[in-house]
Short mmCIF file of C-alpha atoms (C1' of nucleotides) in Angstrom, two decimals:
data_model
loop_
_atom_site.label_atom_id
_atom_site.label_comp_id
_atom_site.label_asym_id
_atom_site.label_seq_id
_atom_site.Cartn_x
_atom_site.Cartn_y
_atom_site.Cartn_z
CA MET J 1 235.74 217.75 10.32
CA GLN J 2 236.09 217.06 6.71
CA ASN J 3 232.76 217.19 5.20
CA SER J 4 233.94 215.06 2.97
CA LEU J 5 233.73 212.40 5.76
CA PRO J 6 231.15 209.60 5.41
CA ALA J 7 228.44 211.03 7.78
CA ILE J 8 225.31 210.05 9.22
CA ARG J 9 222.45 212.00 11.38
CA LEU J 10 220.96 209.35 14.21
CA SER J 11 216.80 210.67 15.71
CA ALA J 12 218.37 210.82 19.43
CA ALA J 13 215.66 211.80 21.48
CA THR J 14 216.10 210.72 25.17
CA TYR J 15 219.77 209.62 24.42
CA ASP J 16 222.76 211.78 26.47
CA LEU J 17 225.34 211.02 24.53
CA ALA J 18 228.06 211.84 26.90
CA VAL J 19 227.10 210.61 29.62
CA THR J 20 226.96 207.35 27.89
CA LEU J 21 230.30 207.52 26.58
CA ASN J 22 231.29 208.28 30.19
CA SER J 23 229.82 205.60 32.29
CA GLY J 24 232.19 203.23 33.41
CA GLN J 25 230.62 200.64 30.18
CA ALA J 26 233.36 201.28 27.96
CA PHE J 27 236.47 202.66 28.31
CA ARG J 28 238.01 204.30 24.54
CA TRP J 29 236.34 206.82 23.69
CA GLN J 30 237.97 209.89 24.09
CA HIS J 31 236.23 213.77 23.89
CA TYR J 32 237.70 216.23 21.71
CA ASP J 33 236.72 219.20 20.21
CA SER J 34 235.41 217.79 17.14
CA GLY J 35 233.42 214.96 19.48
CA TRP J 36 233.89 212.00 21.03
CA HIS J 37 237.02 209.81 18.74
CA GLY J 38 236.89 205.72 19.28
CA VAL J 39 236.69 202.87 17.25
CA ILE J 40 234.38 199.94 16.96
CA ARG J 41 235.33 197.18 15.53
CA ASP J 42 238.03 197.57 13.21
CA ARG J 43 236.12 200.84 12.22
CA TRP J 44 237.31 205.07 13.38
CA VAL J 45 233.70 207.01 14.44
CA CYS J 46 233.71 211.08 15.23
CA LEU J 47 230.45 211.34 17.72
CA HIS J 48 229.13 215.32 18.45
CA GLN J 49 225.23 215.53 19.65
CA GLU J 50 222.92 218.04 18.58
CA GLY J 51 220.04 218.44 20.32
CA ASP J 52 218.01 215.15 19.79
CA THR J 53 220.71 214.17 16.78
CA ILE J 54 223.55 212.12 17.33
CA VAL J 55 225.70 213.07 13.81
CA ALA J 56 228.56 210.54 13.07
CA GLU J 57 231.47 210.26 10.86
CA ALA J 58 233.90 207.64 9.99
CA ALA J 59 236.71 207.51 8.16
CA LEU J 60 236.00 204.25 5.52
CA PRO J 61 232.50 204.10 3.76
CA ALA J 62 230.42 202.68 6.72
CA GLY J 63 227.72 200.60 4.02
CA ASP J 64 224.48 200.62 6.49
CA TRP J 65 225.56 202.04 9.86
CA ARG J 66 224.16 199.20 11.19
CA TRP J 67 227.31 198.22 12.96
CA LEU J 68 227.08 201.46 14.44
CA LYS J 69 223.64 201.75 15.33
CA ASP J 70 223.99 198.34 16.80
CA TYR J 71 226.70 200.20 19.10
CA LEU J 72 224.85 202.80 20.47
CA GLN J 73 221.20 200.65 20.31
CA ILE J 74 219.98 203.80 19.13
CA ASP J 75 216.95 201.83 18.26
CA ALA J 76 216.37 200.89 21.61
CA ASP J 77 212.92 202.01 23.34
CA LEU J 78 214.03 203.46 26.98
CA ALA J 79 210.64 204.72 27.80
CA SER J 80 209.73 201.48 27.67
CA VAL J 81 212.73 200.06 30.04
CA LEU J 82 212.37 202.63 32.22
CA ALA J 83 208.50 201.38 32.82
CA THR J 84 209.62 198.37 33.84
CA PHE J 85 212.02 200.10 36.80
CA PRO J 86 210.19 199.78 40.39
CA THR J 87 208.93 202.53 41.70
CA ASP J 88 210.32 203.17 44.28
CA ASP J 89 212.22 206.46 45.71
CA ALA J 90 215.61 205.59 44.95
CA MET J 91 215.16 204.40 42.20
CA ARG J 92 213.61 207.94 41.15
CA ALA J 93 215.79 210.09 41.94
CA ALA J 94 218.95 207.74 39.74
CA VAL J 95 216.73 208.10 36.80
CA SER J 96 216.25 211.97 36.93
CA ALA J 97 219.61 212.23 38.09
CA CYS J 98 220.65 210.11 34.84
CA ARG J 99 218.44 211.42 31.49
CA GLY J 100 219.69 209.86 28.84
CA LEU J 101 221.85 207.52 29.78
CA ARG J 102 221.82 203.91 27.93
CA LEU J 103 223.21 200.21 27.81
CA LEU J 104 225.94 200.23 24.88
CA ARG J 105 226.08 197.21 22.81
CA GLN J 106 230.10 196.36 22.91
CA GLU J 107 231.73 193.97 21.15
CA PRO J 108 232.48 190.78 23.78
CA TRP J 109 236.19 189.95 23.24
CA GLU J 110 236.51 194.13 23.93
CA CYS J 111 234.92 194.30 26.91
CA LEU J 112 236.00 190.52 28.68
CA ALA J 113 239.12 192.16 28.06
CA SER J 114 238.64 195.31 29.40
CA PHE J 115 236.97 194.34 32.59
CA ILE J 116 239.19 191.86 33.36
CA CYS J 117 241.55 193.96 33.51
CA SER J 118 239.43 196.41 35.47
CA SER J 119 239.20 194.27 38.63
CA THR J 120 239.96 197.55 41.64
CA LYS J 121 240.83 199.56 39.12
CA GLN J 122 239.59 203.13 39.12
CA ILE J 123 238.08 204.12 35.72
CA VAL J 124 240.56 206.55 35.18
CA GLN J 125 243.19 203.55 35.47
CA ILE J 126 241.54 201.36 33.11
CA ARG J 127 241.54 203.54 30.29
CA GLN J 128 244.01 204.13 30.94
CA ILE J 129 245.30 200.44 30.53
CA VAL J 130 243.32 199.81 28.05
CA SER J 131 244.97 202.85 25.73
CA MET J 132 248.35 200.90 25.82
CA LEU J 133 246.74 197.58 25.06
CA CYS J 134 245.53 199.10 21.75
CA GLU J 135 249.12 201.19 21.37
CA ARG J 136 250.64 198.25 22.11
CA PHE J 137 249.36 195.43 20.61
CA GLY J 138 246.33 196.29 17.94
CA ASP J 139 247.02 197.74 14.51
CA PRO J 140 246.17 201.01 13.09
CA VAL J 141 242.73 202.38 12.42
CA LYS J 142 242.01 204.64 8.84
CA VAL J 143 241.80 208.15 10.39
CA PRO J 144 240.51 211.43 8.55
CA ALA J 145 243.57 212.98 7.68
CA GLY J 146 244.88 215.23 11.07
CA VAL J 147 242.87 212.80 13.41
CA ALA J 148 245.18 211.75 16.34
CA PRO J 149 246.61 208.02 14.88
CA ILE J 150 244.23 204.77 17.04
CA PHE J 151 244.51 200.97 17.17
CA SER J 152 242.08 198.77 17.16
CA PHE J 153 241.57 196.41 20.62
CA PRO J 154 243.29 193.38 19.95
CA SER J 155 242.74 190.35 19.44
CA ALA J 156 242.40 187.48 22.09
CA ALA J 157 244.57 185.78 19.35
CA ARG J 158 246.81 188.39 19.36
CA ILE J 159 247.06 188.47 22.94
CA ALA J 160 247.56 185.20 23.87
CA ALA J 161 250.62 185.46 21.37
CA ALA J 162 252.74 187.60 23.92
CA SER J 163 254.29 187.42 27.00
CA GLU J 164 253.21 188.00 30.62
CA PRO J 165 256.04 190.53 30.98
CA GLU J 166 255.36 192.36 27.55
CA LEU J 167 251.45 192.76 29.36
CA ARG J 168 252.47 193.90 32.82
CA GLU J 169 254.15 196.70 30.85
CA CYS J 170 250.73 197.70 30.07
CA LYS J 171 250.01 198.77 33.96
CA MET J 172 247.69 195.95 34.59
CA GLY J 173 249.53 194.21 37.73
CA PHE J 174 248.87 190.49 38.20
CA ARG J 175 245.69 190.96 35.87
CA ALA J 176 248.04 190.53 32.92
CA GLY J 177 247.76 186.62 33.77
CA TYR J 178 244.50 186.37 34.07
CA LEU J 179 244.53 187.55 30.35
CA LEU J 180 247.07 185.64 29.08
CA LYS J 181 245.12 182.99 30.26
CA THR J 182 241.79 183.66 28.91
CA ALA J 183 243.10 185.02 25.88
CA GLY J 184 244.45 181.47 25.47
CA VAL J 185 241.53 179.88 25.83
CA VAL J 186 239.53 182.43 24.20
CA ALA J 187 241.68 182.11 21.32
CA SER J 188 242.09 178.75 21.18
CA GLY J 189 238.35 177.35 20.60
CA GLU J 190 236.80 178.56 17.33
CA GLY J 191 234.08 181.06 17.74
CA TRP J 192 234.06 180.16 21.96
CA LEU J 193 232.59 183.41 22.10
CA ASP J 194 230.32 183.44 19.96
CA GLU J 195 228.50 180.14 21.23
CA LEU J 196 227.59 182.28 24.40
CA LYS J 197 225.17 183.73 22.21
CA SER J 198 222.30 180.82 22.03
CA LEU J 199 222.84 179.94 25.87
CA ALA J 200 220.39 181.49 28.48
CA VAL J 201 222.03 183.47 31.12
CA PRO J 202 222.81 181.09 33.85
CA ALA J 203 224.57 178.96 31.59
CA ALA J 204 226.53 181.49 29.62
CA ARG J 205 227.53 182.78 32.93
CA GLU J 206 229.03 179.16 33.95
CA ARG J 207 230.99 178.99 30.69
CA LEU J 208 232.03 182.85 31.47
CA MET J 209 233.06 181.97 35.11
CA GLU J 210 235.47 179.03 33.89
CA LEU J 211 238.07 181.87 32.16
CA PRO J 212 240.96 183.16 34.65
CA GLY J 213 240.53 186.50 36.74
CA VAL J 214 237.11 185.93 35.30
CA GLY J 215 234.57 186.23 38.49
CA ARG J 216 230.26 186.45 39.26
CA LYS J 217 231.01 190.34 38.15
CA ILE J 218 233.02 190.27 35.17
CA ALA J 219 230.58 188.28 34.12
CA ASP J 220 227.52 189.55 34.72
CA CYS J 221 229.40 192.48 33.22
CA VAL J 222 230.28 191.24 30.03
CA LEU J 223 226.76 189.21 29.84
CA LEU J 224 225.02 192.56 30.30
CA PHE J 225 226.95 195.47 28.10
CA ALA J 226 228.44 192.20 25.79
CA TYR J 227 225.55 189.81 25.00
CA GLY J 228 222.95 192.55 25.92
CA PHE J 229 221.22 189.74 28.55
CA LEU J 230 219.49 193.46 30.07
CA ARG J 231 218.03 190.99 33.27
CA VAL J 232 222.14 190.71 34.76
CA PHE J 233 222.56 192.99 37.89
CA PRO J 234 226.64 193.30 37.93
CA VAL J 235 227.11 194.14 41.93
CA ASP J 236 230.67 196.15 42.08
CA VAL J 237 231.74 198.15 44.86
CA TRP J 238 229.89 201.04 44.31
CA VAL J 239 226.11 199.23 43.65
CA GLN J 240 226.87 197.70 46.41
CA ARG J 241 227.27 200.45 48.15
CA ALA J 242 223.79 201.96 46.42
CA LEU J 243 221.51 199.57 47.53
CA GLY J 244 222.96 199.06 51.59
CA GLN J 245 222.50 202.79 51.61
CA LEU J 246 219.38 203.10 49.72
CA TYR J 247 217.59 199.44 50.24
CA PHE J 248 218.93 198.49 53.53
CA PRO J 249 220.24 200.92 55.23
CA ARG J 250 221.54 201.01 59.02
CA ARG J 251 222.04 197.39 58.49
CA THR J 252 224.74 195.01 57.71
CA THR J 253 223.53 192.86 54.39
CA SER J 254 225.82 190.09 52.91
CA SER J 255 226.61 190.95 48.96
CA ARG J 256 224.67 187.43 48.94
CA ARG J 257 221.18 189.10 50.00
CA LEU J 258 222.16 191.95 47.88
CA GLN J 259 222.12 190.05 44.76
CA GLU J 260 219.79 187.86 45.77
CA PHE J 261 217.46 190.87 46.47
CA ALA J 262 218.22 192.92 43.25
CA ASP J 263 217.37 189.93 41.46
CA SER J 264 214.18 189.95 42.63
CA HIS J 265 213.47 193.42 43.13
CA PHE J 266 214.67 195.59 39.90
CA GLY J 267 212.82 193.44 36.91
CA PRO J 268 212.88 192.26 33.66
CA ASN J 269 215.23 195.88 32.86
CA ALA J 270 217.83 195.11 35.40
CA GLY J 271 221.04 195.11 34.03
CA TYR J 272 219.89 198.85 32.51
CA ALA J 273 218.23 199.87 36.52
CA GLN J 274 222.08 198.61 37.32
CA GLN J 275 223.90 201.61 35.46
CA TYR J 276 221.35 204.04 36.77
CA LEU J 277 222.37 202.91 40.37
CA PHE J 278 226.34 203.15 39.69
CA HIS J 279 226.20 206.38 37.22
CA TYR J 280 223.63 207.68 40.13
CA MET J 281 226.31 207.69 42.88
CA ARG J 282 229.51 208.00 41.54
CA VAL J 283 228.35 211.01 40.57
CA HIS J 284 225.99 212.17 43.81
CA SER J 285 229.45 210.36 46.59
CA GLY J 286 230.95 213.43 47.87
CA ARG J 287 234.33 214.76 46.79
CA GLU J 288 232.31 215.49 43.19
CA ASN J 289 231.86 212.07 40.82
CA ARG J 290 234.46 209.84 40.30
"C1'" DA A 1 250.06 210.37 53.13
"C1'" DA A 2 246.90 206.97 53.84
"C1'" DC A 3 243.17 205.05 51.49
"C1'" DC A 4 240.64 202.63 48.30
"C1'" DA A 5 239.56 201.43 43.31
"C1'" DG A 6 233.53 198.51 38.24
"C1'" DG A 7 237.62 191.29 42.10
"C1'" DA A 8 239.22 187.08 41.79
"C1'" DC A 9 241.27 183.65 44.06
"C1'" DA A 10 243.24 180.18 47.75
"C1'" DC A 11 242.74 178.90 51.81
"C1'" DA A 12 241.72 179.05 56.30
"C1'" DA A 13 236.99 177.65 60.08
"C1'" DT Y 1 228.82 178.25 53.38
"C1'" DT Y 2 231.36 183.12 54.75
"C1'" DG Y 3 235.71 185.30 56.10
"C1'" DT Y 4 240.48 186.75 55.20
"C1'" DG Y 5 245.05 187.59 52.88
"C1'" DT Y 6 247.28 188.45 48.21
"C1'" DC Y 7 247.83 190.23 44.07
"C1'" DA Y 8 250.51 195.90 40.95
"C1'" DT Y 9 249.52 200.55 40.85
"C1'" DG Y 10 248.39 204.91 41.44
"C1'" DG Y 11 244.16 208.77 41.83
"C1'" DT Y 12 242.82 211.25 45.00
#
DNA sequence: AACCAGGACACAA
DNA sequence: TTGTGTCATGGT
């Protein structure tokens, strides 16, 4: 990278950048020799880790870098989060397998739209869909000379103005109708998504689940990854398997039962615990990763 | 080459 | 309330 770019060094002990950016919560980060390239709102940024330091470079003047620190949750106290986890064998194994895994704090619309596209899709495919959405409907973002062009995540208004066939060209299949309708709802009301910040979890979840294509799981992902409700525990197929075989081996447990167990067992940072179990399952499941 | 993927939804029973 | 078929697409 050029040495004239705006840059900052962030103290990041107990932070594993690669694991965090690759753990299936955000879908746009790409690894190059120079580091992880991504877009946060309308800013391009390149990140790489040197031991206990994360080095960030931006393409434009970065102000106080709060937009980045907030996204990375660089000031979160991971040790005190881990201290609230239950001390059973399964959780200990997950924690030791995922050292430095953090939860990001994402922009709500990008998070919501991405997870609407995520249903019964592998993470590689979700990345592909999101990438195509940005290329077709996003705006070009300022990048340093010599860096591949990159685009912002398209606004709800921009997606709402698209047609369903256009969205299907991004290979999202039946999810196109959901995304289009939800974009329409979100774009129609000023601050539709902002209002959720002031609500309690059950009310915010209820509002999200009014949106087409948003059920309990996707709503919970948005509450956790975008709004920072750390108690929320999304149950997907991986976590369901994890709970089943780690906590209820040799018996079939309904998904409602598993959700109830999770909500009562993992404490105030259950969502964090969920991400550890999710990643643990994915790196320790049979055929290598994925 | 089948099987399955960070599900949601309408519709049984 | 819980179970089943359907919806696209492509990775492994």
